[in-house]
PDB file of C-alpha atoms (C1' of nucleotides) in Angstrom:
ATOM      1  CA  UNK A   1       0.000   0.000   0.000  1.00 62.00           C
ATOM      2  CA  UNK A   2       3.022   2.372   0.338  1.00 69.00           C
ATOM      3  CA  UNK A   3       4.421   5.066  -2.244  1.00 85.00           C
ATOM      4  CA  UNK A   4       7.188   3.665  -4.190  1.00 93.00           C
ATOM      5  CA  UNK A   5       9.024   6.965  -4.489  1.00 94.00           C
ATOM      6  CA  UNK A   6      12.504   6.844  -5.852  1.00 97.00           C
ATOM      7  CA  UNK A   7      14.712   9.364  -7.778  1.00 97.00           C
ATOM      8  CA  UNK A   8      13.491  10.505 -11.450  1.00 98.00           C
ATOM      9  CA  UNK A   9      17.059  11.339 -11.783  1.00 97.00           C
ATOM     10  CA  UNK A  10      18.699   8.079 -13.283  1.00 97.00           C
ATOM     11  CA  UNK A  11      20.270   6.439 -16.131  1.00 97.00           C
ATOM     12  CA  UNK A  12      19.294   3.984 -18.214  1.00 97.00           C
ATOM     13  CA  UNK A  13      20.570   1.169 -16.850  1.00 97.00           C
ATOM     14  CA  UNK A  14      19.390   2.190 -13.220  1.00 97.00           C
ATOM     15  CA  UNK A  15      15.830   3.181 -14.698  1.00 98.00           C
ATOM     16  CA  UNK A  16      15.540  -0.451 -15.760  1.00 98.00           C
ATOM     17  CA  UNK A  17      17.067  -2.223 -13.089  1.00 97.00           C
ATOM     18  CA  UNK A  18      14.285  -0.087 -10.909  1.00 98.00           C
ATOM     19  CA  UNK A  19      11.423  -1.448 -13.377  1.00 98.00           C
ATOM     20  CA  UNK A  20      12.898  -5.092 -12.531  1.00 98.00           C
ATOM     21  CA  UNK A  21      12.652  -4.084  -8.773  1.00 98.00           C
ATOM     22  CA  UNK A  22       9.079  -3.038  -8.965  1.00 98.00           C
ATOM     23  CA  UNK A  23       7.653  -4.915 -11.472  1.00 98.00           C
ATOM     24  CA  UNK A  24       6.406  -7.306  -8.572  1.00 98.00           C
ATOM     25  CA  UNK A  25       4.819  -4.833  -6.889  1.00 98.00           C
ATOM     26  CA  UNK A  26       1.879  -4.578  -9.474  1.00 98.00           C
ATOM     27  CA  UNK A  27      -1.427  -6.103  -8.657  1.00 98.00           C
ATOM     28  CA  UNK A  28      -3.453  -7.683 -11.159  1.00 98.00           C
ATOM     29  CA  UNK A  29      -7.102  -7.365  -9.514  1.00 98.00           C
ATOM     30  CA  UNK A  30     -10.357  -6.667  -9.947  1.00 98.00           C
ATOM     31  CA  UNK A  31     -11.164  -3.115  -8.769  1.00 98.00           C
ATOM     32  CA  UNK A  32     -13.006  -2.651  -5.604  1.00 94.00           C
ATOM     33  CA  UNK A  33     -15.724  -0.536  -4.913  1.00 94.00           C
ATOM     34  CA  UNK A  34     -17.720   1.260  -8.085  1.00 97.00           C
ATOM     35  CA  UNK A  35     -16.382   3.148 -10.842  1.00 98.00           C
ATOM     36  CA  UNK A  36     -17.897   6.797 -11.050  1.00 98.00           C
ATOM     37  CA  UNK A  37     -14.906   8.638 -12.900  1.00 98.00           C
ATOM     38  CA  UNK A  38     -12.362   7.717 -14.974  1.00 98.00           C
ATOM     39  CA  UNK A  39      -9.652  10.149 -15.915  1.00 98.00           C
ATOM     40  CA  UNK A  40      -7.167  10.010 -18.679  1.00 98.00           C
ATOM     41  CA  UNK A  41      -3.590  11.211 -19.119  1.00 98.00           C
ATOM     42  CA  UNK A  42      -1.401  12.664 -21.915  1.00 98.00           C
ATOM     43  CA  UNK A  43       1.896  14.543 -22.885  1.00 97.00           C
ATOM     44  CA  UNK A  44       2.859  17.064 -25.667  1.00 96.00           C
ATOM     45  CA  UNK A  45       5.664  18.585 -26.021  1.00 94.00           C
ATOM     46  CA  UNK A  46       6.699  22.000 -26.653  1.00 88.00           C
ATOM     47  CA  UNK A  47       8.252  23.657 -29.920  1.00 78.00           C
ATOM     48  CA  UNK A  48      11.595  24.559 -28.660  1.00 73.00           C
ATOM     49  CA  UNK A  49      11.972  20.732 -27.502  1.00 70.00           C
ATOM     50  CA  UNK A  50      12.579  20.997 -23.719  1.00 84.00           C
ATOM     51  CA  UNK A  51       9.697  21.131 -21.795  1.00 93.00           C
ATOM     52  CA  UNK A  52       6.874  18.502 -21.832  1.00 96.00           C
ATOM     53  CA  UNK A  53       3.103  19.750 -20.879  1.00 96.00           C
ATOM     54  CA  UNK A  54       0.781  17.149 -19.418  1.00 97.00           C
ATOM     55  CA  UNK A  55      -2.451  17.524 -19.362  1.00 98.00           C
ATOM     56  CA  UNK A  56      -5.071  14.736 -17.422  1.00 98.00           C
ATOM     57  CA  UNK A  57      -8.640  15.082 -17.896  1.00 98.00           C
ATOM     58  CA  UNK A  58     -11.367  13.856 -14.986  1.00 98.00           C
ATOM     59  CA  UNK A  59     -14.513  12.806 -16.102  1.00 98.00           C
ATOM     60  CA  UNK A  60     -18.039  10.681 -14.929  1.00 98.00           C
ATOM     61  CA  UNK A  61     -17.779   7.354 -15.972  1.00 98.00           C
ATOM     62  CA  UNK A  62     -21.197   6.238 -17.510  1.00 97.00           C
ATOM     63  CA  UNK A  63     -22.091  10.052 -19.851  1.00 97.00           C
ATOM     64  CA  UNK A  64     -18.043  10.917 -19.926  1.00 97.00           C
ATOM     65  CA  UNK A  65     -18.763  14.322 -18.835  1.00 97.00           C
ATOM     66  CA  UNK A  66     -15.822  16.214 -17.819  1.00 98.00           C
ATOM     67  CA  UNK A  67     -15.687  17.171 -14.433  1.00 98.00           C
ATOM     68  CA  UNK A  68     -12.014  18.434 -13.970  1.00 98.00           C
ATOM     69  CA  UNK A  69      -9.099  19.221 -15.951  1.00 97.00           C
ATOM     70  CA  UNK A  70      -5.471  19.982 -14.550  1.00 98.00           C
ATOM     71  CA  UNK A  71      -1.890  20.311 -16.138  1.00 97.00           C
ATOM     72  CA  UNK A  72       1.493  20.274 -15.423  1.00 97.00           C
ATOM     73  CA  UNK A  73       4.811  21.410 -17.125  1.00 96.00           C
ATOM     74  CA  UNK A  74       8.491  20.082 -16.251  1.00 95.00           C
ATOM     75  CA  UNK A  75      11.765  20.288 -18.031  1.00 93.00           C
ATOM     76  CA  UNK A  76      12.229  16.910 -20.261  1.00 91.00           C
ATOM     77  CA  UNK A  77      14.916  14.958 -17.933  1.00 91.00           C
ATOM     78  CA  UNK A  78      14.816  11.728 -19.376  1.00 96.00           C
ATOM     79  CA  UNK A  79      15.210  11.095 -23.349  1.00 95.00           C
ATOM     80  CA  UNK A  80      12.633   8.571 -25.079  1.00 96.00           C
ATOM     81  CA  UNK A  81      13.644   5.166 -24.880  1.00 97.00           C
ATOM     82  CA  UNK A  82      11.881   2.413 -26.060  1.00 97.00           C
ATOM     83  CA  UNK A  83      10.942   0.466 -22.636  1.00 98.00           C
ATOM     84  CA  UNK A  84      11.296   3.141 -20.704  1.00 98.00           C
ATOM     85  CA  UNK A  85       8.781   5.942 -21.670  1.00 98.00           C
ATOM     86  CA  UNK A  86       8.255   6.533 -18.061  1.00 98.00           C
ATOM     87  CA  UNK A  87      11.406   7.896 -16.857  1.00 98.00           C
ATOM     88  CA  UNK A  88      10.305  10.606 -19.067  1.00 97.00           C
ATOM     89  CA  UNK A  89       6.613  11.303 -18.741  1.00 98.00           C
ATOM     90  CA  UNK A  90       5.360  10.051 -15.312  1.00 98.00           C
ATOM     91  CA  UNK A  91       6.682  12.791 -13.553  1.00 98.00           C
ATOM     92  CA  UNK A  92       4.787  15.490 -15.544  1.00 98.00           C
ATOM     93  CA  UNK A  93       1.731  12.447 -15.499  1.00 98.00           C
ATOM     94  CA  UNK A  94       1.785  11.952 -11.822  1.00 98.00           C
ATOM     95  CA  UNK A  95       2.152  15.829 -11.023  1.00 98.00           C
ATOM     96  CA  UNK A  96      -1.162  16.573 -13.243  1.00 98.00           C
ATOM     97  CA  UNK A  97      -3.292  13.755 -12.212  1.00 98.00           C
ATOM     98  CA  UNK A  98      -2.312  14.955  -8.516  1.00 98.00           C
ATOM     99  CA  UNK A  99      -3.763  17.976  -9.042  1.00 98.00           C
ATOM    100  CA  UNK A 100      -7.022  17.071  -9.981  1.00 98.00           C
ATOM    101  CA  UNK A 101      -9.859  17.870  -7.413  1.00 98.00           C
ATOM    102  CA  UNK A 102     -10.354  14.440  -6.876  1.00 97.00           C
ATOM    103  CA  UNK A 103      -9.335  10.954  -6.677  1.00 97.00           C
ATOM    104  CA  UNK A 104     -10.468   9.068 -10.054  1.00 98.00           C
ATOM    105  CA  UNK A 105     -11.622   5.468  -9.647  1.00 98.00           C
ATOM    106  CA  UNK A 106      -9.701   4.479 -12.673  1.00 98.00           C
ATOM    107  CA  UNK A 107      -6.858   6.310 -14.482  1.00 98.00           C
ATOM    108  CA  UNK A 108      -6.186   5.677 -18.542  1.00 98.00           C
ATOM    109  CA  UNK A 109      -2.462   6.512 -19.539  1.00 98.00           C
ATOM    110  CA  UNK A 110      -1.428   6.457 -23.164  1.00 98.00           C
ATOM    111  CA  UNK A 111       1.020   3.899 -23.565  1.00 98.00           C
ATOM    112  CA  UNK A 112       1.636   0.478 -22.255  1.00 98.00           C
ATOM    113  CA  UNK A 113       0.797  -1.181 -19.017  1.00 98.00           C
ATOM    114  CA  UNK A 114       2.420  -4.828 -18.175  1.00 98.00           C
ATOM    115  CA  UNK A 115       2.843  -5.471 -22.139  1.00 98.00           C
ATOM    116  CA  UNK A 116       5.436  -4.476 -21.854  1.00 98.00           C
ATOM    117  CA  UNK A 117       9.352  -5.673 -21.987  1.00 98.00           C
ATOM    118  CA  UNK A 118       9.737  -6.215 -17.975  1.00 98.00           C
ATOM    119  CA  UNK A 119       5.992  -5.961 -17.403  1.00 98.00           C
ATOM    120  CA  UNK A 120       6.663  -2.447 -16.223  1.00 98.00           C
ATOM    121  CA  UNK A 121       4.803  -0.257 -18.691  1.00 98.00           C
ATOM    122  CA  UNK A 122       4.303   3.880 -18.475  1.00 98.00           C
ATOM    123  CA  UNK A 123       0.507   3.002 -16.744  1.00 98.00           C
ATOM    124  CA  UNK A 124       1.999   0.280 -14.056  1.00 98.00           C
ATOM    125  CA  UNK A 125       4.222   3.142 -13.265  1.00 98.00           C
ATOM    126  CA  UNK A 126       1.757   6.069 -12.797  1.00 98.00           C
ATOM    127  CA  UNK A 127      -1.096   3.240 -10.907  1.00 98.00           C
ATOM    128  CA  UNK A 128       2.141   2.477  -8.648  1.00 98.00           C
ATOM    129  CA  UNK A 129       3.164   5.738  -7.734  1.00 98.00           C
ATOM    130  CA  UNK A 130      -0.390   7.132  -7.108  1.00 98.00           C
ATOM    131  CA  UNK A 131      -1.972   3.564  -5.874  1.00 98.00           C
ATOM    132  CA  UNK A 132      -4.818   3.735  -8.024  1.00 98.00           C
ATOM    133  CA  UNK A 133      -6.334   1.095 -10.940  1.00 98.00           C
ATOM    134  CA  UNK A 134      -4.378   2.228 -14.471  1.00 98.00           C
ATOM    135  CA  UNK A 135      -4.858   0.766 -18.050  1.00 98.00           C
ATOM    136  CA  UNK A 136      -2.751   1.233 -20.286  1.00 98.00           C
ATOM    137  CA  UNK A 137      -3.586   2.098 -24.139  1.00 98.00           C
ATOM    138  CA  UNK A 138      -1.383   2.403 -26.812  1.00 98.00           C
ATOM    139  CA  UNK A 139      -1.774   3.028 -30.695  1.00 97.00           C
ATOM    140  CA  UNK A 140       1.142   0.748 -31.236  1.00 96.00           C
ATOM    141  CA  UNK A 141       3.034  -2.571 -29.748  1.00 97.00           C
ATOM    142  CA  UNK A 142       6.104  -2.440 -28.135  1.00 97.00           C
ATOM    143  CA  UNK A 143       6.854  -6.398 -27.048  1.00 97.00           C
ATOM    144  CA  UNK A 144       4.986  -9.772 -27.897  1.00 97.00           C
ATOM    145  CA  UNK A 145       3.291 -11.306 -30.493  1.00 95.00           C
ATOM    146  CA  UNK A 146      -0.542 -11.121 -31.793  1.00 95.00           C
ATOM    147  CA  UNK A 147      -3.208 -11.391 -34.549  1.00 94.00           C
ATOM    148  CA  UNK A 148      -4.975  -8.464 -36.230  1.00 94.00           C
ATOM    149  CA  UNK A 149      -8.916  -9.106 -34.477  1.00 95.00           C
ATOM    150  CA  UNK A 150     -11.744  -9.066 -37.038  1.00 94.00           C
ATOM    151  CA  UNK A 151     -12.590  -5.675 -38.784  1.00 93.00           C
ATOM    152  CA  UNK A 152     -16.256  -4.711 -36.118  1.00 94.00           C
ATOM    153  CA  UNK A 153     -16.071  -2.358 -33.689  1.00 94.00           C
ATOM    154  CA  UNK A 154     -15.674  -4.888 -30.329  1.00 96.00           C
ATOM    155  CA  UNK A 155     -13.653  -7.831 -31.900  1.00 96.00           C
ATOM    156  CA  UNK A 156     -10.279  -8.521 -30.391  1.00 96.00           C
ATOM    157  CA  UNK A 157      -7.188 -11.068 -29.842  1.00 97.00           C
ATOM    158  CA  UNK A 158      -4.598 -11.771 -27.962  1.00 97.00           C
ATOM    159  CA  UNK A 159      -0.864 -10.102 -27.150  1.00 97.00           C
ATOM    160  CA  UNK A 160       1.091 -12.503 -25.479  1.00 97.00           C
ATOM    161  CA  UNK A 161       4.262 -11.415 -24.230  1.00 96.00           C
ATOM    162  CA  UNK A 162       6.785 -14.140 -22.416  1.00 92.00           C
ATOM    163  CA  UNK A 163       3.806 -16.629 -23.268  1.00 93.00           C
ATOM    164  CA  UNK A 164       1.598 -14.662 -21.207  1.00 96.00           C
ATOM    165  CA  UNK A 165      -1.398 -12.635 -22.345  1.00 98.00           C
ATOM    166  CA  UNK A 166       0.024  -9.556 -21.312  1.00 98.00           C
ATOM    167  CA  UNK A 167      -2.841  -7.486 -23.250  1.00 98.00           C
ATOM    168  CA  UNK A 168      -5.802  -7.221 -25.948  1.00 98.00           C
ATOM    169  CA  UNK A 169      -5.967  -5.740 -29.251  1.00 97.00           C
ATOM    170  CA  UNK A 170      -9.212  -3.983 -28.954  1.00 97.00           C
ATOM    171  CA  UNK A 171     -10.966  -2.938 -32.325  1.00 96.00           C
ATOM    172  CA  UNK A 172     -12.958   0.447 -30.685  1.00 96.00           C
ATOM    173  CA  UNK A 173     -14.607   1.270 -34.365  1.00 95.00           C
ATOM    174  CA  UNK A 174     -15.542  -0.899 -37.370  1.00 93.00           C
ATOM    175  CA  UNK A 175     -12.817  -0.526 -39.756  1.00 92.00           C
ATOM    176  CA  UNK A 176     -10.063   1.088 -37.568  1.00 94.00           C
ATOM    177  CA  UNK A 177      -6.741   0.719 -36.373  1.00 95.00           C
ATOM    178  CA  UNK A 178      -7.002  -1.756 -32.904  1.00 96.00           C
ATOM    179  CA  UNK A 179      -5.790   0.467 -30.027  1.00 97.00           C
ATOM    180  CA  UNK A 180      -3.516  -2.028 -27.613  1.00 98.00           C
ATOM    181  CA  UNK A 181      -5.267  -2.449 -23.951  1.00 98.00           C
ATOM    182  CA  UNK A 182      -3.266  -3.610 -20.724  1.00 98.00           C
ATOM    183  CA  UNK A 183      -3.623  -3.709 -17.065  1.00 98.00           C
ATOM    184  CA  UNK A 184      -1.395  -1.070 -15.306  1.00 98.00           C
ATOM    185  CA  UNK A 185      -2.393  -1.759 -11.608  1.00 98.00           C
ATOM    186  CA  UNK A 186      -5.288  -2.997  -9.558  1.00 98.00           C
ATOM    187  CA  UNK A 187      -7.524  -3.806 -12.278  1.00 98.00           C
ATOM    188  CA  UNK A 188      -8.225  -6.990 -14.482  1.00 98.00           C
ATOM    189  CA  UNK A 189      -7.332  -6.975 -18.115  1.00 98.00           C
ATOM    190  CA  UNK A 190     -10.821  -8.093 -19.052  1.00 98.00           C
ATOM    191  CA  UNK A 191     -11.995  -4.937 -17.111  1.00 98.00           C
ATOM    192  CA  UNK A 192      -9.561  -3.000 -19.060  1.00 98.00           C
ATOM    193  CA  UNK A 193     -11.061  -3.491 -21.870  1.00 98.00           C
ATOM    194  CA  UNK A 194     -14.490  -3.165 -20.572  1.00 98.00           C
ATOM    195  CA  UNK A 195     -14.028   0.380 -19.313  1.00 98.00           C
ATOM    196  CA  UNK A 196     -11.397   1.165 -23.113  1.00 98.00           C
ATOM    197  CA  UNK A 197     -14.719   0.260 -25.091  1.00 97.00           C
ATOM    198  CA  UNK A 198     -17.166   1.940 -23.209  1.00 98.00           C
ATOM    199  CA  UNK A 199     -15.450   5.357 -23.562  1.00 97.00           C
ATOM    200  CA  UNK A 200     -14.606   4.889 -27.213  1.00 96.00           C
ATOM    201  CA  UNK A 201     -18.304   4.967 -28.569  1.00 93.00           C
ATOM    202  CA  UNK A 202     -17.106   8.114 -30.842  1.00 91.00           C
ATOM    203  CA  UNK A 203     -13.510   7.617 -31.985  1.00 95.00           C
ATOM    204  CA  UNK A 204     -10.501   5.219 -31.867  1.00 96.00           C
ATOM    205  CA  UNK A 205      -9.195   6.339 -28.419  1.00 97.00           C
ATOM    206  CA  UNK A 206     -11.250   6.293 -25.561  1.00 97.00           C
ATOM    207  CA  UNK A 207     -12.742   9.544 -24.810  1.00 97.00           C
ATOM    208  CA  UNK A 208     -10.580  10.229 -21.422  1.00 98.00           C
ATOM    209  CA  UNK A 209      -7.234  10.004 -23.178  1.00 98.00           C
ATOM    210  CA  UNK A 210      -8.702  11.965 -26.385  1.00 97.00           C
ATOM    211  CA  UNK A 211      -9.286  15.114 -24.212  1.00 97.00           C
ATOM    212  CA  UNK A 212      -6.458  14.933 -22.587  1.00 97.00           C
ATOM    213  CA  UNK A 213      -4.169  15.050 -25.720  1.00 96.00           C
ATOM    214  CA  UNK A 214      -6.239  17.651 -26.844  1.00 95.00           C
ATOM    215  CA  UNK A 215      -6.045  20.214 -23.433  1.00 96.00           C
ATOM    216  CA  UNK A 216      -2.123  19.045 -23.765  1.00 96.00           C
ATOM    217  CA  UNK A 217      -1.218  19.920 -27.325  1.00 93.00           C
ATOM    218  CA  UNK A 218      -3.877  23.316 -26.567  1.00 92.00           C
ATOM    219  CA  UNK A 219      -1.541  24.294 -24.029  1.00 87.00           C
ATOM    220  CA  UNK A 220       1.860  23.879 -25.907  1.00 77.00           C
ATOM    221  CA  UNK A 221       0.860  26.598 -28.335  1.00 66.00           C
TER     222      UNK A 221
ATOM    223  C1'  DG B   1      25.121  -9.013 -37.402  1.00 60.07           C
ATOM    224  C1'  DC B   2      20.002  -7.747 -38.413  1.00 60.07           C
ATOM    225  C1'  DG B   3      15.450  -6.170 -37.176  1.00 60.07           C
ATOM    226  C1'  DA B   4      12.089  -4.177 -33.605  1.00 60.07           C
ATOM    227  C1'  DC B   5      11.284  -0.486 -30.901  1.00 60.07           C
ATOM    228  C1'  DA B   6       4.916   2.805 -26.324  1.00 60.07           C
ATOM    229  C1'  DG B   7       5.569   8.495 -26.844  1.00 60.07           C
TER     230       DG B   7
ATOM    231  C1'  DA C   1       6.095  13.098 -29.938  1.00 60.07           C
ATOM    232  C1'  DT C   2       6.374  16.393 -34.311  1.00 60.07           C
ATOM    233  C1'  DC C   3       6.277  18.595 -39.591  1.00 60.07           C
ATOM    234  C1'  DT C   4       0.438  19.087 -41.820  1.00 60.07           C
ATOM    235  C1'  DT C   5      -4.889  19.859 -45.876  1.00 60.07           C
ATOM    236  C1'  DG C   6      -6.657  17.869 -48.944  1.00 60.07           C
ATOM    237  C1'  DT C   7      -7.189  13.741 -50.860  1.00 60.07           C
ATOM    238  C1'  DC C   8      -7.208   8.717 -52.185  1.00 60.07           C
ATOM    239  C1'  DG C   9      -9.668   4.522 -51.108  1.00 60.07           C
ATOM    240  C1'  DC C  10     -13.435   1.448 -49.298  1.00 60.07           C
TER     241       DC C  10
END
DNA sequence: GCGACAG
DNA sequence: ATCTTGTCGC
C-alpha cells in the first residue's frame, strides 16, 4: 500500500534495473468498490523541444462528462527510450493527475501497461506511484506477439508477451486501427477493456485520453 | 550481425 | 512526440 518513491534522476541502466525491482509490486485485480470517474492522461511537447506539458482530464464514468481538468509542465529529464517511456513522462503524469480535485476510480495513460518488456509499462508506473487502478492504451506494440482481431467495432485477440497474455488488441470502431489495452495496476485486463470500449463509442481512443491530448497539445501553443 | 522499438 | 490539408480509397 506504500508510495514507491525513488529518484526521477537516473540512467538507463538504473531506470531499468528499478522497473525489474518493482515490477512485482503490481497487482493484477479486480477493482473494488464502483467506478464513477475515470480520468485520462497525456503529454505534448513544446516547440523549442525541452519542456513537456501534461495535461489529465477527470470525467463521470457512464455520460463521460468532464468534471475536472489539470496540467502540469516540467523540463524533459529523461530522453525517449523504447521500454522506458516513463522515466520521461510520469513525472509530468503523476504531477497533473495529482492535481485534480479528486481521486479518479480508474486512471487511462497512453502507452503500455504490463505489455510491456519487464511488465513495467508507463501506466503500471503512474497506478504504482499514485496507488490507483491504471490501463494502459497504446496506438502501437512495443513487445509480444498477436493477430490483427476481425474488422467490427468490439472484436479482439490476444498479445502474449513471455507466453503470457500480457494485453488485448481492442478494435474500438468498425474498420479502424485496434488500439492495444493492458492492465497497469489494480484492475483486471478483461476490465480494461471493458471500461477502453465503453469510452470509445465516438472515436478510436477512448474519450478520457482523447481530451487529454487535446487540453495538452492546446496548451503547448 | 540484423530487425524491432509505447511516446 | 512532431512537420500538416486535402485527398485517395473502401
Amino acid at each position: 500500500m506504500r508510495s514507491i518513491e525513488h529518484s526521477w534522476n537516473v540512467s538507463p541502466e538504473e531506470a531499468e534495473a528499478l522497473q525489474i525491482k518493482l515490477a512485482p509490486k503490481v497487482r493484477i485485480e479486480p477493482i473494488k468498490g464502483a467506478v464513477r470517474s475515470i480520468a485520462g492522461v497525456d503529454c505534448a511537447y513544446s516547440d523549442d523541444d525541452g519542456t513537456i506539458i501534461c495535461a489529465a482530464v477527470l470525467l463521470e464514468a457512464e455520460s463521460l462528462k468532464v468534471i475536472a481538468t489539470a496540467c502540469a509542465e516540467k523540463d524533459c529529464g529523461f530522453p525517449y527510450i523504447p521500454g522506458l517511456l516513463s522515466f520521461r513522462e510520469a513525472p509530468a503524469a503523476i504531477e497533473a493527475v495529482s492535481k485534480l480535485p479528486e481521486k479518479a476510480d480508474i486512471l487511462m495513460c497512453e502507452g503500455h501497461g504490463i505489455s510491456h518488456p519487464r511488465g513495467f509499462g508507463l501506466a503500471c508506473h503512474v497506478g504504482l506511484w499514485l496507488e490507483i487502478p491504471t490501463i494502459g492504451i497504446a496506438k502501437n506494440r512495443l513487445c509480444g506477439d498477436c493477430l490483427p482481431p476481425d474488422k467490427h467495432r468490439g472484436s479482439r485477440s490476444k498479445l502474449i508477451c513471455n507466453g503470457r497474455i500480457a494485453g488485448t488488441v481492442l478494435r474500438t470502431q468498425t474498420g479502424v486501427k485496434p488500439i492495444f489495452v493492458s492492465a497497469g495496476h489494480r484492475i483486471t485486463l478483461k476490465e480494461a477493456v471493458h471500461w477502453a470500449l465503453h469510452c470509445s463509442c465516438e472515436a478510436r481512443m477512448p474519450q478520457p485520453i482523447r481530451l487529454a491530448h487535446q487540453e495538452a497539445s492546446k496548451h503547448c501553443k
